[in-house]
XYZ file of C-alpha atoms in Angstrom:
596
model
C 9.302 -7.645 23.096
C 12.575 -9.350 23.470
C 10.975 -12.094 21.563
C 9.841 -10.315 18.991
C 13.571 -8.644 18.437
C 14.908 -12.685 17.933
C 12.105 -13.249 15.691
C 13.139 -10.342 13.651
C 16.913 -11.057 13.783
C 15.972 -14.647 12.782
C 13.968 -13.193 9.982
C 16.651 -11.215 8.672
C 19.231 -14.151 9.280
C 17.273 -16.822 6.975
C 17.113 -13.668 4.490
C 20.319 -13.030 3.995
C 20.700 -16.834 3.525
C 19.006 -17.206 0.881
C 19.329 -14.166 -1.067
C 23.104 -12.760 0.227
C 23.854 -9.619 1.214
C 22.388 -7.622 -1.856
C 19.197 -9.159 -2.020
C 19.147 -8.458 2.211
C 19.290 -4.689 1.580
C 16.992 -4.690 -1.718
C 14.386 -6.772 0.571
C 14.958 -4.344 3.658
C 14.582 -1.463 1.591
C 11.000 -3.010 -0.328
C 10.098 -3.334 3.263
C 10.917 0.067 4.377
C 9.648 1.726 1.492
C 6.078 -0.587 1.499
C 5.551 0.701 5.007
C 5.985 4.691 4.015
C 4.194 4.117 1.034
C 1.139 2.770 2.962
C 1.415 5.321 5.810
C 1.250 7.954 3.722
C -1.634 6.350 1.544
C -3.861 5.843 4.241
C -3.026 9.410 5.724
C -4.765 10.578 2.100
C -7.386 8.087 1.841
C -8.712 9.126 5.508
C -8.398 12.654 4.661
C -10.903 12.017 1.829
C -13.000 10.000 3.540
C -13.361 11.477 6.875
C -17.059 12.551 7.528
C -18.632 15.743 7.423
C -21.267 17.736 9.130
C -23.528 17.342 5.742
C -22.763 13.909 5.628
C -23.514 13.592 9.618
C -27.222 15.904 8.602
C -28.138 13.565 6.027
C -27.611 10.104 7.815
C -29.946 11.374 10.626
C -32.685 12.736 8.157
C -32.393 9.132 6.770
C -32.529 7.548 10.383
C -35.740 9.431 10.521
C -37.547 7.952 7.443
C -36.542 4.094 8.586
C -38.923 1.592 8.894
C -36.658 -0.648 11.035
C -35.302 1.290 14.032
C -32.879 -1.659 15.559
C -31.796 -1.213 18.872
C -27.967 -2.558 19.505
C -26.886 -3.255 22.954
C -22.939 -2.914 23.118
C -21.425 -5.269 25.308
C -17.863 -3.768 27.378
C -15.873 -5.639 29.734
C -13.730 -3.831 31.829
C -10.489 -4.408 33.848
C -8.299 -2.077 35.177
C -8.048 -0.117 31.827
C -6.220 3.272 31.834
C -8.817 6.131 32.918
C -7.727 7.743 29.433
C -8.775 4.618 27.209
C -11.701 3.862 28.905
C -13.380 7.714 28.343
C -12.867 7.425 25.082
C -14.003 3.836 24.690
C -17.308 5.492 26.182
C -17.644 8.065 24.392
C -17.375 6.990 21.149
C -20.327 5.129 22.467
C -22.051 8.182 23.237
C -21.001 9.933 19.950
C -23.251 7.865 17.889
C -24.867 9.287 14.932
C -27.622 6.713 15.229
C -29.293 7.253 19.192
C -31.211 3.633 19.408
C -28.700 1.955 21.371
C -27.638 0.736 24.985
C -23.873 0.465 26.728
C -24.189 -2.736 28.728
C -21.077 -2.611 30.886
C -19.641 -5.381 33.278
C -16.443 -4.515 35.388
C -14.907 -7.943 35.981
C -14.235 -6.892 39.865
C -11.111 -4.134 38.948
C -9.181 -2.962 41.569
C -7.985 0.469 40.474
C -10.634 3.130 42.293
C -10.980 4.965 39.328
C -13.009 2.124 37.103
C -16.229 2.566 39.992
C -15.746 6.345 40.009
C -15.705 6.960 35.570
C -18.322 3.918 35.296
C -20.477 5.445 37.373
C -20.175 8.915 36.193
C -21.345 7.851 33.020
C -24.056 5.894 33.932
C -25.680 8.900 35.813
C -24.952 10.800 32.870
C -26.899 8.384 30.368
C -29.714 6.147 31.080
C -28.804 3.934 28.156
C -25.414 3.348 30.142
C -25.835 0.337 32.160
C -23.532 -0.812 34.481
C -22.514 -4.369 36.573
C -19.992 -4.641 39.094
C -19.018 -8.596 39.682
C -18.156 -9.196 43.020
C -14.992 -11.470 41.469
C -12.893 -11.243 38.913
C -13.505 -14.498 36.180
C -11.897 -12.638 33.006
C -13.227 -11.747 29.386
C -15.986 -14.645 29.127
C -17.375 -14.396 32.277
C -17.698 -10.877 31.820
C -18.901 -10.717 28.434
C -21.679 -12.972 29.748
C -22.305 -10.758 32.357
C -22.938 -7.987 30.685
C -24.966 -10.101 27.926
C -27.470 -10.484 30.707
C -28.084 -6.846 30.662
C -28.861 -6.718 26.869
C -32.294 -5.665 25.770
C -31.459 -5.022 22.250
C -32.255 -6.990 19.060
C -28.517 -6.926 18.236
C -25.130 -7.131 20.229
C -22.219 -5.248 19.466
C -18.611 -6.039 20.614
C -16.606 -3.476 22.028
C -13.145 -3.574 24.005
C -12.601 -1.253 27.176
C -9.872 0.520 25.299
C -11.146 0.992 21.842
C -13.026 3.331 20.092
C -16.699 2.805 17.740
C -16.482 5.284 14.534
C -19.229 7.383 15.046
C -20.750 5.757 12.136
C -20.604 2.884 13.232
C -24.252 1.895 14.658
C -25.882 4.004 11.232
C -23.977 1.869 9.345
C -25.219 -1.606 10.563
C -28.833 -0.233 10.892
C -28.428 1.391 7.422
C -27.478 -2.545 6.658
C -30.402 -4.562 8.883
C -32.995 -1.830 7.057
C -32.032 -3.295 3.485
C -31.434 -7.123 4.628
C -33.616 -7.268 8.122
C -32.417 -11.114 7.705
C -29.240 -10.108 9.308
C -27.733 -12.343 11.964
C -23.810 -11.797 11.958
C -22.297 -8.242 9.893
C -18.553 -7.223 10.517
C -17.164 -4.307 9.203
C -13.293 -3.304 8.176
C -11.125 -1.931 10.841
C -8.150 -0.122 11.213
C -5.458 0.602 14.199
C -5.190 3.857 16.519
C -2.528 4.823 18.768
C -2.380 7.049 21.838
C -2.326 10.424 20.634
C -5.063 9.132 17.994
C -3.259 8.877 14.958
C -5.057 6.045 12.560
C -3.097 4.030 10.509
C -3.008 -0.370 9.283
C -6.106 -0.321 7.932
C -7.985 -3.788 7.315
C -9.998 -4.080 4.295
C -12.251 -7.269 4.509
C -13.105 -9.898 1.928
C -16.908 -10.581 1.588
C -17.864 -13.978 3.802
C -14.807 -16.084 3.117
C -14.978 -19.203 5.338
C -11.442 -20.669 4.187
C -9.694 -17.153 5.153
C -11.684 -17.721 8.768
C -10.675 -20.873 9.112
C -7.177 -19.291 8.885
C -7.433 -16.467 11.214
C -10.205 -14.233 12.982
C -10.027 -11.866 10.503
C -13.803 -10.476 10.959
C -13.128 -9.308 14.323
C -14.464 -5.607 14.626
C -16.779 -4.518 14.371
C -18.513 -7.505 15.228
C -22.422 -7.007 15.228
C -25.041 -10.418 15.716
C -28.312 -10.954 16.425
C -29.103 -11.345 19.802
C -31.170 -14.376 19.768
C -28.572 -16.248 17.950
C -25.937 -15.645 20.449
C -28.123 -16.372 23.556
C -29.238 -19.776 21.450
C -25.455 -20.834 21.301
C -24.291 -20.221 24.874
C -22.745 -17.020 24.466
C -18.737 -17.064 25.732
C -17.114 -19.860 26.692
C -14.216 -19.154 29.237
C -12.135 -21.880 28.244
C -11.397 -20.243 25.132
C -10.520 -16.896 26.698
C -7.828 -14.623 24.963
C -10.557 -15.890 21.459
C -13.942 -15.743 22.958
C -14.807 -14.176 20.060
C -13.469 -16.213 17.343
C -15.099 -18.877 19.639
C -17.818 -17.531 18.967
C -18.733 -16.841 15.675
C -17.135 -20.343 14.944
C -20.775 -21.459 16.165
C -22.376 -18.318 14.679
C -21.713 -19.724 11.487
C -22.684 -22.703 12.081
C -25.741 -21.790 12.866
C -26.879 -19.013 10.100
C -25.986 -18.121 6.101
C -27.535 -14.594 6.766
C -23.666 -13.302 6.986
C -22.854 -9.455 5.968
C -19.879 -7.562 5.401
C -19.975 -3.673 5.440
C -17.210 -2.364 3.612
C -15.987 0.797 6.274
C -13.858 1.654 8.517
C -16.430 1.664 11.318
C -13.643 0.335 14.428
C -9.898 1.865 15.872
C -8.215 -0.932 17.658
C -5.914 0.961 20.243
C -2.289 -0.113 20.108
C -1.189 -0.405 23.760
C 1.739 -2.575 25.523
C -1.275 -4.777 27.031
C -3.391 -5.133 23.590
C -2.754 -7.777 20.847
C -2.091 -5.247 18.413
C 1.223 -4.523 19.971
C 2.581 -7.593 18.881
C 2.674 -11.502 18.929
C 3.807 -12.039 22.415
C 1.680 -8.910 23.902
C -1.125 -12.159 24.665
C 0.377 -15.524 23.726
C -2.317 -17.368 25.480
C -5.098 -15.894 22.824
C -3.206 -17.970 19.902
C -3.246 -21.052 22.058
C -7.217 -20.324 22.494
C -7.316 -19.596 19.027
C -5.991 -22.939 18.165
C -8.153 -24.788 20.542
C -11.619 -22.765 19.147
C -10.437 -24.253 15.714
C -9.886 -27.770 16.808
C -13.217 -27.718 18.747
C -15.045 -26.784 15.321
C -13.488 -29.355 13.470
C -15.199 -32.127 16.110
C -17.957 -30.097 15.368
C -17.552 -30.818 11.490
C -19.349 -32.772 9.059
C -15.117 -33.162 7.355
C -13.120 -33.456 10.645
C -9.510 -32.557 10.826
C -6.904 -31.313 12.776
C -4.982 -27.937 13.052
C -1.151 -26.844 11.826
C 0.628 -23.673 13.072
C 2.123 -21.905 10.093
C 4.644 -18.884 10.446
C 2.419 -16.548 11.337
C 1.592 -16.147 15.282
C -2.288 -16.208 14.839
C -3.101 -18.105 11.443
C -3.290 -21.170 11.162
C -4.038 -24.162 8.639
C -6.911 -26.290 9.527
C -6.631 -29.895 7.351
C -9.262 -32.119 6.704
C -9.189 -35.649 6.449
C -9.284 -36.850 2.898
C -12.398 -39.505 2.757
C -11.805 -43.077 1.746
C -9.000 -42.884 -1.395
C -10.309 -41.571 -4.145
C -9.533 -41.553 -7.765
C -7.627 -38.721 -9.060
C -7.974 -37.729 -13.256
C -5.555 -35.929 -13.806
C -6.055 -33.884 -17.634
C -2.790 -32.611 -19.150
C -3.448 -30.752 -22.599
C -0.116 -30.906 -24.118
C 1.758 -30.928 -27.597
C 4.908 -32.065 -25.786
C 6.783 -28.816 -26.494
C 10.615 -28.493 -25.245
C 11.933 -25.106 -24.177
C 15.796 -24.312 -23.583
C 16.302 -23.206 -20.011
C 19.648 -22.162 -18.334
C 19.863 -26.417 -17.531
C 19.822 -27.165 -21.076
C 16.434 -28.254 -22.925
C 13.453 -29.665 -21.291
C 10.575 -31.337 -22.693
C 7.712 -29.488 -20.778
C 5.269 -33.107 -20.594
C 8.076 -34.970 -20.005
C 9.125 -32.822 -17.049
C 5.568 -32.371 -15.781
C 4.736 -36.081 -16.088
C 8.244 -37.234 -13.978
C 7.594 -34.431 -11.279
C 3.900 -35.494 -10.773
C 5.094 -39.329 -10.576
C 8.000 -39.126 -8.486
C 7.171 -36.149 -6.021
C 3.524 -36.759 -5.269
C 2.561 -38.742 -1.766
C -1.043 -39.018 -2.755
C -0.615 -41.981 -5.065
C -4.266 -43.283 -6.218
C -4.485 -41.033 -9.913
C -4.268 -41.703 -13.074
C -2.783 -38.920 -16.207
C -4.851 -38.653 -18.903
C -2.866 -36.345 -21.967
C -4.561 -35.127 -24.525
C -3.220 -33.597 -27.579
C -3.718 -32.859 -31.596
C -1.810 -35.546 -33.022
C 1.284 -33.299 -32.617
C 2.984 -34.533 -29.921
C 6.537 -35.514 -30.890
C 6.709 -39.793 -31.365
C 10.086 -39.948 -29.247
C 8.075 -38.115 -26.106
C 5.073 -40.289 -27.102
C 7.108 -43.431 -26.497
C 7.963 -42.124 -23.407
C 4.574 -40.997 -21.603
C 2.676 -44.168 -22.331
C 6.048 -46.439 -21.090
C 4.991 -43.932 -17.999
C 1.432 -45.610 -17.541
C -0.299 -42.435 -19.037
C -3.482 -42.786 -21.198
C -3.660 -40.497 -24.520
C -6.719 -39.100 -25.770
C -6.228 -37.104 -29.193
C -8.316 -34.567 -30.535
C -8.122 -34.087 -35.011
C -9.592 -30.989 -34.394
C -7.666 -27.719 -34.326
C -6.098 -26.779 -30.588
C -9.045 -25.469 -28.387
C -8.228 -26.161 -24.405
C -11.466 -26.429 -23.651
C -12.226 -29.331 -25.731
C -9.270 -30.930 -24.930
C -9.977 -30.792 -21.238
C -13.860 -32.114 -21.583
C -12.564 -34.682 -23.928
C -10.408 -35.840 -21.277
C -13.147 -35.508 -18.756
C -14.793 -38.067 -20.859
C -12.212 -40.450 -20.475
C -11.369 -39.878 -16.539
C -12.807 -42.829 -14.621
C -11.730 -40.296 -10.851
C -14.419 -38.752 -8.834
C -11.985 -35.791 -9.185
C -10.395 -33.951 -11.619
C -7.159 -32.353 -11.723
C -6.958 -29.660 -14.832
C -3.082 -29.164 -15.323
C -1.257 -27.766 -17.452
C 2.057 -29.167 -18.666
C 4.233 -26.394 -18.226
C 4.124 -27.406 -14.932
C 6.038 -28.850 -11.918
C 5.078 -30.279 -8.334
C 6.904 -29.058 -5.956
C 5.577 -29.712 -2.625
C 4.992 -33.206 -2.013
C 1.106 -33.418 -0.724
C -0.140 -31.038 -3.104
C -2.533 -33.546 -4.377
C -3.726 -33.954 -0.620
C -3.809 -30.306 0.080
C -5.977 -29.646 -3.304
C -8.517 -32.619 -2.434
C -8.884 -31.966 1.284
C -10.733 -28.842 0.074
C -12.483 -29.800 -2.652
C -14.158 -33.001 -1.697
C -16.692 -30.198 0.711
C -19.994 -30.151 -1.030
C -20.012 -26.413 -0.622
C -16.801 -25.677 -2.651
C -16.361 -25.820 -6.543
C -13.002 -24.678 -7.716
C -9.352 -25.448 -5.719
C -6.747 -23.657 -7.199
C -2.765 -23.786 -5.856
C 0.158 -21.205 -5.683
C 2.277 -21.403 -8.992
C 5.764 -19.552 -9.171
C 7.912 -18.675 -11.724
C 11.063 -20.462 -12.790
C 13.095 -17.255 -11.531
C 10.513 -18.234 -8.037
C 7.872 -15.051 -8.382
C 4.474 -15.416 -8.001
C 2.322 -16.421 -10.595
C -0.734 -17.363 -9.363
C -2.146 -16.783 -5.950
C -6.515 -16.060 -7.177
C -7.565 -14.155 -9.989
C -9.648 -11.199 -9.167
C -11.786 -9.434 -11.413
C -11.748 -5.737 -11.730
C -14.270 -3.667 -13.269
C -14.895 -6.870 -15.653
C -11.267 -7.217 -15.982
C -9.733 -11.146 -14.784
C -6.272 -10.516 -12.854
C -3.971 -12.562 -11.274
C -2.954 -11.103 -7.546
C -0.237 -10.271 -6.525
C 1.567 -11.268 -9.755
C 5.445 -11.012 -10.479
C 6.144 -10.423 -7.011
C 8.565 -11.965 -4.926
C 7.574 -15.874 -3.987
C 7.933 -15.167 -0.419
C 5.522 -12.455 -0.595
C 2.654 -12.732 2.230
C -0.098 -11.190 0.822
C -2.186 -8.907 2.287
C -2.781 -10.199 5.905
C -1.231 -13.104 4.838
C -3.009 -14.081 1.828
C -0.886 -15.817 0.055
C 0.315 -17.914 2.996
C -2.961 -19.349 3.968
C -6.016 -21.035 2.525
C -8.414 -17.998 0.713
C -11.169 -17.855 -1.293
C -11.490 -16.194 -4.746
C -13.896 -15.438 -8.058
C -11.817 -17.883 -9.601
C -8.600 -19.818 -9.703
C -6.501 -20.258 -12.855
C -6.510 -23.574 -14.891
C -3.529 -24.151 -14.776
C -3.972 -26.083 -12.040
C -7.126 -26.684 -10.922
C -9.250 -29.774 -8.697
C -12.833 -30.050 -9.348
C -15.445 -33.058 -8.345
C -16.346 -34.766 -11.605
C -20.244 -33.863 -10.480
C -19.565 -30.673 -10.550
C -17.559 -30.172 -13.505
C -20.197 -31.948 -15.521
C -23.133 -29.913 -13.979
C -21.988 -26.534 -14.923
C -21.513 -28.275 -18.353
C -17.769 -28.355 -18.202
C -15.487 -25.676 -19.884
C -17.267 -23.614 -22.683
C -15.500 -24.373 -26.063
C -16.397 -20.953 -26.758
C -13.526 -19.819 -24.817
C -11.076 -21.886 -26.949
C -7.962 -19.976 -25.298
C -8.480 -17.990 -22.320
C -10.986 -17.059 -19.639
C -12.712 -20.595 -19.970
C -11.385 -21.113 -16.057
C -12.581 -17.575 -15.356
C -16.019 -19.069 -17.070
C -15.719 -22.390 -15.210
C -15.543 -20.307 -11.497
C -17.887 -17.865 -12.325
C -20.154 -20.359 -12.463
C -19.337 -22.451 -9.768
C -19.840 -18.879 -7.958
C -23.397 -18.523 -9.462
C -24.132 -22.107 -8.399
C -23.315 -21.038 -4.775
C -20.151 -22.944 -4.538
C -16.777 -21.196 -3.486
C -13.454 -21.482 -5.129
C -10.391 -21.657 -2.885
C -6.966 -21.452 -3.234
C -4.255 -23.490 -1.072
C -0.819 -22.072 -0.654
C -0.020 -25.700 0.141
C -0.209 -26.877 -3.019
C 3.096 -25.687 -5.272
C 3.843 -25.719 -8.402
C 6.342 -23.963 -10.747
C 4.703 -22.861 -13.698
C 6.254 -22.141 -17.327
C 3.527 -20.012 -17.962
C 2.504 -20.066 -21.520
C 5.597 -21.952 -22.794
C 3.701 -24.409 -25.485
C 1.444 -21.677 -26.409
C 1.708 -17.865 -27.518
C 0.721 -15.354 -24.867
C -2.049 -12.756 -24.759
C -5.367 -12.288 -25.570
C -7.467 -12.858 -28.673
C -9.225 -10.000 -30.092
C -12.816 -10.085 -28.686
C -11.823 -12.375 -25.908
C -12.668 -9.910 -23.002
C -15.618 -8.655 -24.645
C -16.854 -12.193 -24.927
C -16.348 -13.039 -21.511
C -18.422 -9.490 -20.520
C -21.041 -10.043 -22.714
C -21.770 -13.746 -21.275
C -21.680 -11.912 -17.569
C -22.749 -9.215 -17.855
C -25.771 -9.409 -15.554
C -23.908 -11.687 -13.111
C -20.856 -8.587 -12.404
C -23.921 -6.163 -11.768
C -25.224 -8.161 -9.362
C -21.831 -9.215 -7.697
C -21.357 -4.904 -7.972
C -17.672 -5.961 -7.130
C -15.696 -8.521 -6.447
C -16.587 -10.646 -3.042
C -13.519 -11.165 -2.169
C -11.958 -7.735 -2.845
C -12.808 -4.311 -0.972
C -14.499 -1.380 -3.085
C -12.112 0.850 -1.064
C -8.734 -0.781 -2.643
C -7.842 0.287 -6.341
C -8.795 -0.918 -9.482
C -5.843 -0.524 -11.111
C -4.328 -3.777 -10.125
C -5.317 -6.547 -7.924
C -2.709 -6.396 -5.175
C -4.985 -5.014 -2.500
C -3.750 -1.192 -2.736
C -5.469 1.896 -1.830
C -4.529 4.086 -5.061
């Protein structure tokens, strides 16, 4: 705890800093008043969503008309938990709405008298309680692996000795193996519970998003997985104790693409002094695992790598060696427009151009520019002195064009779309961007653009209800995210143009940007269907730029834009329902991961 206080004091120390004393208390109070804000909002939203006794009625008549009656063995180590915690952990178990199920416990050789005495109980009290007392104590794997060899069921559930199952919770995932019987791995959203039961940080998942995984465990509970699969891998592996379970579905995944996310509240994580979710130095050790489960998977990997801390206790960055040293296009659309700033005036393609040349340590790329025959002569001189090959375009401005007219040209295996109201900032954003997107199995890499004034600009675009939004936009640069979001590697729908890697082969398969979408929404276009080809679009944190955004051009939409952009998907947003990489129980009314 004393830890965490320095942590905090160092927090507010670099704060102050950097913003002085005023913009201390304005970012203290943001903080304070964030926290209420989502207190209170979850209060309301579990209020309205707390089940009934109709709702309870109903799920059982359903239960009764299944074809597929899965049975789930839940799996329960136990150590010396409080009495208190480990009732309740039991009885949640017992609560089920859905009956087909088994407790397989395995007491890892406790010495309080009380474990023997409840465990017992119970097991006298159930038949579907099943109980293992090891003779000595070998901690959470050994355990686990113990009580795995009392499973019967077609699927295995995780639960801890001190936390509770919603009583939901097994309806849920056979509600889910009944429509997709394919099943292997299904997590669920989760939120936080404290000792006199009071809920509160809830956790509402992303659809399958191996990037944010790679980051941090953030699956977690309610971990379900198909029983075979986890007896074909090994089950737990003690040396990664403190993450046996992100250790684990590490090699889930690399074993199966039948991967589900059920979008509830179906798990209550108790906040105790001995559990994780009382803070970063509560378990140190399971970060260190953590670490070590990554680094394991990367030898595992076809794009080996090695792992970074970042500054966040528990996510990480996982980098990937960059194969041979590839060509880089990069495709600058530009009219070399200069802007007045506080600095004086700046020629945007100038600017862009210098930053790119000067700042960047990956150095094999060329700069391809393309513009309308309207670029000014003076700035013209300038850019090819720089090296920089111009492609120009009679026709009237259309991005689109001008970016698969450069594509023409580009003689890289990747493409960098950029526009040039931009500059680098971090050094090995070029790196960052082309770790990612040289993997076969991603399309789009998008990077974190900021403001001149140093808000966010661009972190993902989600889209709404049909409606393309940037996340987290105009807030502070310094902003995490939600669970960290905007700190670490993500996936999204799609990534802004702006700045934007792609593998040539790709970009020329899905037919390169639609000239239909002459102004906006062609990158929207472009990701969507990456998506639809089964790639996934990331964006990297790592990568920064600042972004003049819409500087050479005016803002807003065209009339008909959005409806064009509907129209063309129409069919594809049905069958997405909602965004992947949102949660149908945040609002709609902007894409910054609220509840209402």
């Amino acid at each position: 705890m004393e830890f965490e206080k320095l942590n905090k004091i160092r927090k507010i120390k670099r704060v102050w800093q950097e913003r002085g004393t005023q913009g201390l208390i304005k970012f203290l109070y943001q903080k304070l008043v964030f926290k209420f804000r989502n207190q209170i909002s979850y209060q309301r939203w579990v209020a309205i969503h707390r089940l009934t006794q109709q709702d309870i009625t109903t799920a059982k008549r359903q239960i009764s008309q299944w074809h597929l009656r899965p049975k789930f063995s839940i799996i329960m180590p136990v150590y010396n938990v409080e009495a208190t915690w480990l009732k309740k952990a039991i009885e949640s178990v017992i609560n089920q709405i859905y009956p087909d199920w088994e407790l397989c416990i395995a007491d890892d050789a406790s010495t309080q008298p009380h474990i023997s005495l409840i465990l017992n109980h119970y097991s006298k009290l159930d038949s579907r309680i099943k109980v293992l007392f090891r003779t000595e104590n070998g901690n959470i794997s050994a355990a686990s692996n113990s009580a795995l060899d009392l499973v019967t069921g077609d699927y295995i559930v995780l639960l801890d000795h001190d936390d509770e199952l919603a009583i939901d919770a097994l309806f849920e995932n056979a509600k889910l193996i009944n429509q997709y019987p394919d099943a292997d791995f299904i997590y669920s959203d989760e939120d936080k519970i404290d000792t006199k039961g009071k809920r509160f940080d809830p956790f509402f998942k992303p659809n399958w998003s191996p990037e944010y995984f790679y980051s941090c465990m953030y699956t977690c509970h309610l971990g379900v997985y198909n029983t075979n699969l986890i007896r074909k891998i090994g089950g737990f592996r003690s040396e990664y104790d403190g993450a046996q379970d992100y250790d684990l579905v590490l090699r889930v995944v690399e074993q199966t693409k039948n991967i589900y996310h059920i979008p509830k509240i179906l798990y209550h994580w108790r906040v105790i002094s001995t559990s994780v979710t009382s803070g970063e130095q509560a378990k140190p050790w399971a970060y260190i695992a953590a670490r070590k489960a990554l680094e394991a998977m990367l030898e595992r990997s076809s794009y080996p790598g090695w792992v970074e801390e970042t500054s966040r206790a528990g996510f990480f960055r996982v980098r990937r060696n960059v194969i041979g040293n590839p060509l880089i296009s990069i495709i600058i659309p530009s009219a070399g427009t200069t802007i007045n700033t506080s600095s004086g005036s700046l020629c945007l393609l100038e600017n862009c151009i210098r930053s790119i040349q000067q700042l960047s340590s990956y150095r094999n790329f060329e700069i391809i520019v393309v513009d309308g025959y309207d670029i000014p002569e003076e700035t013209l001189e300038k850019i090819v002195s720089l090296g920089v090959e111009l492609v120009r375009c009679t026709e009237p401005f259309n991005f689109s064009m001008r970016i698969n007219r450069g594509a023409a040209k580009a003689k890289g295996q990747f493409l960098l779309l950029l526009n040039d109201d931009t500059q680098v900032i971090t050094a090995d954003w070029l790196q960052s961007m082309l770790e990612l997107t040289q993997q076969q199995e991603i399309g789009a890499v998008g990077a974190k653009l900021f403001f001149p004034d140093g808000k966010i600009q661009h972190v993902g675009v989600m889209i709404l209800a049909g409606n393309p939004g940037h996340v987290f936009h105009e807030v502070e640069g310094d902003h995490p995210g939600y669970f960290c979001s905007n700190i670490v590697n993500r996936n999204y729908l799609a990534v802004t143009a702006a700045c934007l890697m792609m593998r040539q082969e790709v970009f020329q398969l899905l037919g390169g940007l639609d000239e239909a979408f002459p102004l906006n929404y062609n990158d929207v276009d472009l990701c969507l269907k990456a998506h639809q080809a089964g790639y996934r679009n990331v964006v990297t944190p790592y990568a920064q730029l600042i972004h003049y955004e819409s500087a050479s051009r005016q803002k807003g939409l065209k009339p008909g834009e959005w409806k064009q952009l509907n129209h063309k998907w129409q069919d594809y947003f049905e069958k997405l329902g909602t965004d992947p990489y949102y949660n149908p129980n945040l609002s709609l009314k902007a894409p910054n991961f609220e509840l209402f």
